[in-house]
C-alpha positions as semicolon CSV with decimal commas, in nm:
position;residue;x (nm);y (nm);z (nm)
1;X;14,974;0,888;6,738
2;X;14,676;0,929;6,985
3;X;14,690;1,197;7,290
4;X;14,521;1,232;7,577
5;X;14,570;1,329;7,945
6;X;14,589;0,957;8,091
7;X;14,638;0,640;7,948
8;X;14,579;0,370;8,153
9;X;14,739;0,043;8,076
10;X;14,524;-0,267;8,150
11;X;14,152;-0,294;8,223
12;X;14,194;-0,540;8,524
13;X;14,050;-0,364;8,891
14;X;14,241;-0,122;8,884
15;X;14,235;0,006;8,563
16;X;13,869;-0,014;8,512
17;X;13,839;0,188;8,886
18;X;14,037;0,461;8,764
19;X;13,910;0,485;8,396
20;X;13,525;0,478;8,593
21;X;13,640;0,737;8,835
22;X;13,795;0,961;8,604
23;X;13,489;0,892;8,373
24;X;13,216;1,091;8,656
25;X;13,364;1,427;8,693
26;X;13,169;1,640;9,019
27;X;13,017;1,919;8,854
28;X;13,249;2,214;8,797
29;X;13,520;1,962;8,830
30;X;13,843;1,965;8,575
31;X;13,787;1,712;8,287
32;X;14,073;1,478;8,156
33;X;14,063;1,307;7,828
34;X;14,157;0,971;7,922
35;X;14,257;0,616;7,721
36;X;14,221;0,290;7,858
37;X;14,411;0,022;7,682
38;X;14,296;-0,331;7,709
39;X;14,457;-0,629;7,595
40;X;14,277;-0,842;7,297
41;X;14,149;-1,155;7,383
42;X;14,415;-1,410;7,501
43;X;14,686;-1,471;7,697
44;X;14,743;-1,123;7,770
45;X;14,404;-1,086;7,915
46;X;14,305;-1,196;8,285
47;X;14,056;-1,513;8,340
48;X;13,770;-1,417;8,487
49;X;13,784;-1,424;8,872
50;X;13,647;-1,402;9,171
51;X;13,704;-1,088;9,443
52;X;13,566;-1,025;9,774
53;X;13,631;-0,730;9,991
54;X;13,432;-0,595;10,287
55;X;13,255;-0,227;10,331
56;X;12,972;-0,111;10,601
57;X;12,607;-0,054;10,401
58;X;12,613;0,049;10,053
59;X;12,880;0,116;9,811
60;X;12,910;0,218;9,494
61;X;12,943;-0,133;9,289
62;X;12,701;-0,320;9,470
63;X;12,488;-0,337;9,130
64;X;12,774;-0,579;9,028
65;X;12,779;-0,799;9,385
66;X;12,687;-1,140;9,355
67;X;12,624;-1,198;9,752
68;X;12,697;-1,040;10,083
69;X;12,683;-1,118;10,406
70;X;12,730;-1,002;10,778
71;X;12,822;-1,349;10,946
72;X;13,133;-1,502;10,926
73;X;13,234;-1,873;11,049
74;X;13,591;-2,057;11,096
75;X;13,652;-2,362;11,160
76;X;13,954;-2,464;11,381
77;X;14,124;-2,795;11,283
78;X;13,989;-2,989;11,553
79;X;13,637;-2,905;11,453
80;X;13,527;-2,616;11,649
81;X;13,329;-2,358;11,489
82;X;13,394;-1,958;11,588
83;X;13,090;-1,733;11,427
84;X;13,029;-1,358;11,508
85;X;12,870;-1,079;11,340
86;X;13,096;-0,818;11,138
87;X;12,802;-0,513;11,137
88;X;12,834;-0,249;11,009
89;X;13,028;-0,410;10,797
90;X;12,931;-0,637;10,498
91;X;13,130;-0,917;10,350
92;X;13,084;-0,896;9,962
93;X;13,166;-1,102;9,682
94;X;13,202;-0,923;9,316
95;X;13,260;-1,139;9,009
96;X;13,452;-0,987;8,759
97;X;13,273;-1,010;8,478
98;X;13,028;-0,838;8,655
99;X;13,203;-0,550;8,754
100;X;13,355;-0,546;8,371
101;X;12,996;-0,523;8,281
102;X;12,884;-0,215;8,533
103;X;13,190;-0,073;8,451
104;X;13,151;-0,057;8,070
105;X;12,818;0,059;8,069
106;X;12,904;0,372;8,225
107;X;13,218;0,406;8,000
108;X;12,998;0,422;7,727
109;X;12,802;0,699;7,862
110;X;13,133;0,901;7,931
111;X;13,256;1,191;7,694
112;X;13,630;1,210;7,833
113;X;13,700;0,827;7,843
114;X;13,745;0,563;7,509
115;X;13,864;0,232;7,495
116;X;14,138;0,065;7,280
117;X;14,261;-0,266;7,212
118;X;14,578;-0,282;7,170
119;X;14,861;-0,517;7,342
120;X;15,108;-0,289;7,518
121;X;15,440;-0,373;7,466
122;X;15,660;-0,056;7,630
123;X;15,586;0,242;7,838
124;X;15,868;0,511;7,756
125;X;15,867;0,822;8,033
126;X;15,956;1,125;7,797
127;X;16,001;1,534;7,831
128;X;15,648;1,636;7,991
129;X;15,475;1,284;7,942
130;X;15,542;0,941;7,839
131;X;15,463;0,727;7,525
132;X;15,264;0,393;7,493
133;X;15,378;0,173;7,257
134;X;15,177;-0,034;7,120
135;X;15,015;-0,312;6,879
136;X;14,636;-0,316;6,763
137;X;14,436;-0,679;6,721
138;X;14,545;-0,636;6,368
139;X;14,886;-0,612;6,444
140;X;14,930;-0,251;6,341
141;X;15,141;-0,017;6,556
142;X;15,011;0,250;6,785
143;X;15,172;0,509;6,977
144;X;14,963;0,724;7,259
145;X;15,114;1,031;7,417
146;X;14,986;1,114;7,764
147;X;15,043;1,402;8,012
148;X;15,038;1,036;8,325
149;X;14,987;0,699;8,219
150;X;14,910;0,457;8,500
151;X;15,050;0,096;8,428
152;X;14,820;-0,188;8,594
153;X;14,964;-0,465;8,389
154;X;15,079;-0,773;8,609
155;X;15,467;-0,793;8,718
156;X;15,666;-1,041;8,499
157;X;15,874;-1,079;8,788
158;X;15,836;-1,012;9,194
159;X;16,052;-0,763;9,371
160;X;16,338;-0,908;9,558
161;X;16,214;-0,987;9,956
162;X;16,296;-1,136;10,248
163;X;16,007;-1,316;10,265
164;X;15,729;-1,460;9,995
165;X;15,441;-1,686;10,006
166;X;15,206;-1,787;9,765
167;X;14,887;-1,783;9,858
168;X;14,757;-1,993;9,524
169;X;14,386;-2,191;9,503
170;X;14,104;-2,391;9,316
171;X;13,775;-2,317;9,386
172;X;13,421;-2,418;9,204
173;X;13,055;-2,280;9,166
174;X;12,894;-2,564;9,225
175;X;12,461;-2,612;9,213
176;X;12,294;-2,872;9,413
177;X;11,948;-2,978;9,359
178;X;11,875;-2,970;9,712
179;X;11,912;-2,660;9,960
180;X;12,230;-2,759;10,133
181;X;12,378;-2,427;10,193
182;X;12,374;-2,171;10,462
183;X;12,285;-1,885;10,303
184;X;12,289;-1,610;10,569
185;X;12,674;-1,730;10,657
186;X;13,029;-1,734;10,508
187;X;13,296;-1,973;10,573
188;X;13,591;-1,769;10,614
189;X;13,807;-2,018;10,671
190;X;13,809;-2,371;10,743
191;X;14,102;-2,538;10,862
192;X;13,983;-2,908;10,878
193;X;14,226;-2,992;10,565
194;X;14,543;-3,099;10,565
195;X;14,825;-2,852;10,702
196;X;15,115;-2,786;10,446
197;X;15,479;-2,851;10,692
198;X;15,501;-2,457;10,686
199;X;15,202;-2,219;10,578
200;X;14,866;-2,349;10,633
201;X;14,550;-2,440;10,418
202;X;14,164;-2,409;10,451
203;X;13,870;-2,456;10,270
204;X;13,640;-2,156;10,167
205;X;13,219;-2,139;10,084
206;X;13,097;-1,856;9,999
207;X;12,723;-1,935;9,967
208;X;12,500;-1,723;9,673
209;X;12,168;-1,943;9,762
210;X;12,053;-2,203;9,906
211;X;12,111;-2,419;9,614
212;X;12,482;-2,253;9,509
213;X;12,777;-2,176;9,663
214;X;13,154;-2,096;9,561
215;X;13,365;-2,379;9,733
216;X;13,712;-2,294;9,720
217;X;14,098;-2,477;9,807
218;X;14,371;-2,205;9,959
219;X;14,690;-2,280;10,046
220;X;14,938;-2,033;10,162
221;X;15,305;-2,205;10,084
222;X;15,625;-2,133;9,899
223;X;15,500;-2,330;9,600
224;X;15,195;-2,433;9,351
225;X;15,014;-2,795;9,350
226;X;14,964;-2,960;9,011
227;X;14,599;-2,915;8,872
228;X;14,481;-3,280;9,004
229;X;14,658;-3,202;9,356
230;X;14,411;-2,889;9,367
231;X;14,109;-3,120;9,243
232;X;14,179;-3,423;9,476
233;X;14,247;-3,087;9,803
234;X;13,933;-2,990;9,668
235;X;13,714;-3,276;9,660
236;X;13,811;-3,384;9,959
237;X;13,710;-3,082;10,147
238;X;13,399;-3,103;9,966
239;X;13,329;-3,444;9,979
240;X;13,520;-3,580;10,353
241;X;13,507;-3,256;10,539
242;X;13,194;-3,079;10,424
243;X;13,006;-3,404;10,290
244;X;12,850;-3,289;10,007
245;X;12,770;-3,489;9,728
246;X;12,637;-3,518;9,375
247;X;12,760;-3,130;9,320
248;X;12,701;-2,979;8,978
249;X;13,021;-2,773;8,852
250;X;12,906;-2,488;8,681
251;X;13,226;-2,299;8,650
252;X;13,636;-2,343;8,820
253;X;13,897;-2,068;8,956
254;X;14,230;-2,122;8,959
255;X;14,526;-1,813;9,091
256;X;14,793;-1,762;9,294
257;X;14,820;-1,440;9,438
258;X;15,222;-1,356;9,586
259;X;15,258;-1,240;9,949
260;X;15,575;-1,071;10,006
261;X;15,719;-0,811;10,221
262;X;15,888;-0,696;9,897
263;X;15,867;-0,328;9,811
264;X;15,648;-0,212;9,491
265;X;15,756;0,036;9,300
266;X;15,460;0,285;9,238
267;X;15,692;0,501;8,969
268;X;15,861;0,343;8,684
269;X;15,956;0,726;8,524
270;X;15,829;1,085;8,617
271;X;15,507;1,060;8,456
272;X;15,466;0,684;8,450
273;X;15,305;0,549;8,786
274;X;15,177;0,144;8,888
275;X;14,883;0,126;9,042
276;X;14,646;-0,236;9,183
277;X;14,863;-0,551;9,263
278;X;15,163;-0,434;9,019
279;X;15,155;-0,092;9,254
280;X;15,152;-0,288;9,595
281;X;14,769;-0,277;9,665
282;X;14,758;-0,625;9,733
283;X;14,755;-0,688;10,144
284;X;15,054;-0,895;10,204
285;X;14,955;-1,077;10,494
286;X;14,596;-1,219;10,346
287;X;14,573;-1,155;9,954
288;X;14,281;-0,892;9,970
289;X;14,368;-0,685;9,705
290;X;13,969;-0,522;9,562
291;X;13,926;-0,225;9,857
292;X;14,283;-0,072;9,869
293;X;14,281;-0,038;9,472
294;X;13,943;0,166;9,563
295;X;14,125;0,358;9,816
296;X;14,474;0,427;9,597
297;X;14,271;0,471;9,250
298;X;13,994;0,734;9,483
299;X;14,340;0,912;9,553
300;X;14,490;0,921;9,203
301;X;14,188;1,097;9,038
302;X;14,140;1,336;9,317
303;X;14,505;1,380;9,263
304;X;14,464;1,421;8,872
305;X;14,153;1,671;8,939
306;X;14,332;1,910;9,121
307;X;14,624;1,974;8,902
308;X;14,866;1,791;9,155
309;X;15,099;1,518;9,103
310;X;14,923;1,200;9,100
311;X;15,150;0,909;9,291
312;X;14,936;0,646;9,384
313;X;14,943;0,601;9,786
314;X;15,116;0,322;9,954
315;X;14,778;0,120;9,933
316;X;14,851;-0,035;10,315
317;X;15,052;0,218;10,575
318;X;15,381;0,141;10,661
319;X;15,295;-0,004;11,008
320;X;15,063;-0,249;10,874
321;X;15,327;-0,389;10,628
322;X;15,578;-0,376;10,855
323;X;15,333;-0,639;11,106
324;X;15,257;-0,838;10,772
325;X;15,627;-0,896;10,698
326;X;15,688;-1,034;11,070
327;X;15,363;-1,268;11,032
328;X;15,495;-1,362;10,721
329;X;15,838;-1,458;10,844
330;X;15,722;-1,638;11,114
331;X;15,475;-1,833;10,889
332;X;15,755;-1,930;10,640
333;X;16,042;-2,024;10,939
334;X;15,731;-2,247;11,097
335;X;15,793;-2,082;11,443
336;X;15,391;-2,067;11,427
337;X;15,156;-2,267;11,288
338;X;14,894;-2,146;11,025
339;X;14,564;-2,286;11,131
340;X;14,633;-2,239;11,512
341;X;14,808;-1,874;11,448
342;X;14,464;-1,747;11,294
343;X;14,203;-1,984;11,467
344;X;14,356;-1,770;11,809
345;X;14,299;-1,466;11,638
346;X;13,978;-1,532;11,528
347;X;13,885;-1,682;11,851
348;X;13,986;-1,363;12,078
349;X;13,942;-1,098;11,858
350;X;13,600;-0,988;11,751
351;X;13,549;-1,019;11,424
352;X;13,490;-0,701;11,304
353;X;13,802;-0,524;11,454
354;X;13,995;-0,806;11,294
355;X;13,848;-0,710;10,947
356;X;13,950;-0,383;11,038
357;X;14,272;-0,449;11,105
358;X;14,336;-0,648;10,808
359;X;14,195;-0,339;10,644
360;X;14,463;-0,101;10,799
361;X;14,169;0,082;10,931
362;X;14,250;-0,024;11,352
363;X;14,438;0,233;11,566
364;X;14,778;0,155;11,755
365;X;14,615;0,060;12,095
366;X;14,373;-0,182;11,861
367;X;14,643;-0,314;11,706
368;X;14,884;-0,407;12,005
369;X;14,578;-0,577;12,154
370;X;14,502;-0,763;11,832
371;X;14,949;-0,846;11,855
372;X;14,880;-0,983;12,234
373;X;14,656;-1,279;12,104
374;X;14,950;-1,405;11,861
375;X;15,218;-1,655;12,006
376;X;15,450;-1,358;12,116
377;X;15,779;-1,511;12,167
378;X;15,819;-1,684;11,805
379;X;15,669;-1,305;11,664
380;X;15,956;-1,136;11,851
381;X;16,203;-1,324;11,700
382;X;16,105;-1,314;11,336
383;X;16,057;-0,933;11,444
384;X;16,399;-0,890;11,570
385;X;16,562;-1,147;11,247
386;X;16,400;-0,931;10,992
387;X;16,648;-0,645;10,944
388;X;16,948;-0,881;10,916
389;X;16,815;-1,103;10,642
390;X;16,870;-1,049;10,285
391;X;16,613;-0,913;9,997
392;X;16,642;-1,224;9,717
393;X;16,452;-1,273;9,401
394;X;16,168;-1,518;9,429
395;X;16,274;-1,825;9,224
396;X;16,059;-1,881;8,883
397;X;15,771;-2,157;8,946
């Protein structure tokens, strides 16, 4: 049996922020002795992915940032482009082999953190603590004892809710061997594709040069395409809407990230706690996921240095999931249309107090203004509906 203060339980985004948080101690600061288990190589373990978040100047991963940018462009579905500056803020994209890579150099360094590999199997909340159990890549049993052990490991099945979408996508790095992209500009969202009957889709470019770009399919509906109906969505953004052609693939995305109104549990036992996407981090109403496991894994190891009790935070406040179920509701009843509900917004709403917003970071006034550019008649009613409709699993895809 191993012991330590924390165990942390997969080395996705969250995992890896805590374990490197917990890794720096301020000077004078209480030290932890802390395991991070990671799954082996395989099915247990994540692809490697794509996330993008937005911060003003520097921050403290942008070794690991493959591009940023401070203009943003959308596309309404009749053509019309809508482009503003978001300074102070930066739009960045982090790949996560990258971060991996930051990450583990500085875990290296660290005194108070180690690694394992070992495929978790149960987390058992006992007298003062809680056991891991555990199998190594050799498939030899391992126990850990910690004080708190902080479960990132991905749901194998969503909370019950009243509402859930699946915001789910295909996206490519592609290289062209002539420079055909805007570098200084992202495409937040494009919405000259083909609308889904309720939901919406766009197309995505995120560009890293002049020469390469990530070019990306999203959909936000109640169910997943088949692989070739993402390739053919995909190539004909790229090819019809965009017209680009003779595009290199250097590497694919696929996921499908869930967003639902449904409540996370953030405790599983006393000294058992979920934190990232498992733990609710992930913003229902738009997938960003990468800042609030900054902001709830920032409060779990302040938490964990002072001695207190270290629930993770509701990552987004109650207010701002409680307008992200209505927008959902309204999405999935098709009382608004996708493309036109966020084209307004982006179209009346500077830019960077909508990425605010999205961030939870907008005050009341801010966000009753940001509420008066949304069709406010079919909002009221979902608003009104919610409380009277039932909490149901969402069915297995």
């Amino acid at each position: 049996m191993l012991e330590a203060d924390v165990a942390i339980v997969g080395a996705g985004a969250a995992g890896l922020s805590l374990a490197h948080r917990l890794s720096c101690p301020a000077p004078g600061a209480r030290r932890l002795s802390v395991l991070l288990l990671n799954a082996p190589p395989g099915p247990l373990r994540p692809p490697s992915r794509t996330w993008c978040f937005w911060e003003p100047g520097r921050g403290p991963y942008d070794a690991a940032v493959t591009a940023s940018w401070q203009q943003l462009r959308v596309h309404t579905s009749s053509g019309q482009a809508i482009e503003d500056a978001i300074a102070p803020q930066r739009y960045k994209m982090i790949r996560s082999d990258d971060f991996e890579s930051l990450i583990a150099r500085d875990l290296a360094e660290s005194e108070d953190v180690h690694r394992i590999e070992a495929s978790v199997e149960t987390v058992e909340g006992i007298t003062d603590g809680a056991h891991v159990h555990a199998r190594t890549v050799d498939g030899r049993p391992l126990t850990v004892r910690a004080s708190w052990v902080f479960d990132s490991r991905p749901l194998g099945s969503l909370p019950a809710a009243r509402t859930t979408l699946l915001q789910h996508f295909h996206g490519c790095f592609v290289r062209s061997d002539r420079p055909i992209f805007d570098l200084d500009t992202v495409e937040l969202m494009d919405f000259r594709t083909p609308q889904p009957p309720r939901g919406l889709s766009f197309g995505y470019v995120l560009p890293i040069c002049r020469r390469e770009a990530l070019v990306e399919y999203t959909e936000f509906s109640s169910a997943v395409l088949s692989q070739p109906g993402y390739q053919s969505a995909l190539r004909h953004y790229t090819e019809v809407v965009l017209g680009l052609t003779g595009l290199e693939v250097v590497s694919a995305e696929t996921g499908v990230i869930p967003m639902t109104d449904a409540p996370f549990a953030r405790q599983t036992a006393s000294t058992v706690f979920r934190i990232g996407a498992a733990g609710g981090a992930t913003r229902p109403s738009t997938g960003y996921t990468f800042a609030a496991v900054q902001r709830q894994t920032q409060a779990v190891a302040s938490a964990l240095r002072a001695g207190r009790r270290p629930l993770p935070p509701p990552a987004h406040s109650a207010r701002s999931r409680a307008m992200d179920a209505v927008m959902l509701r309204a999405l999935a009843s098709g009382r608004v249309e996708g493309a036109a509900f966020f084209s307004g917004l982006f179209s009346q709403v500077p830019m960077e107090r909508l990425l605010r917003f999205l961030d939870g970071r907008t005050r009341l006034y801010e966000d009753l203004l940001v509420g008066m550019h949304t069709p406010v008649l079919p909002m009221l009613r979902s608003a009104v509906e919610l409380p009277y409709l039932p909490r149901r699993p969402f069915p297995e895809q």
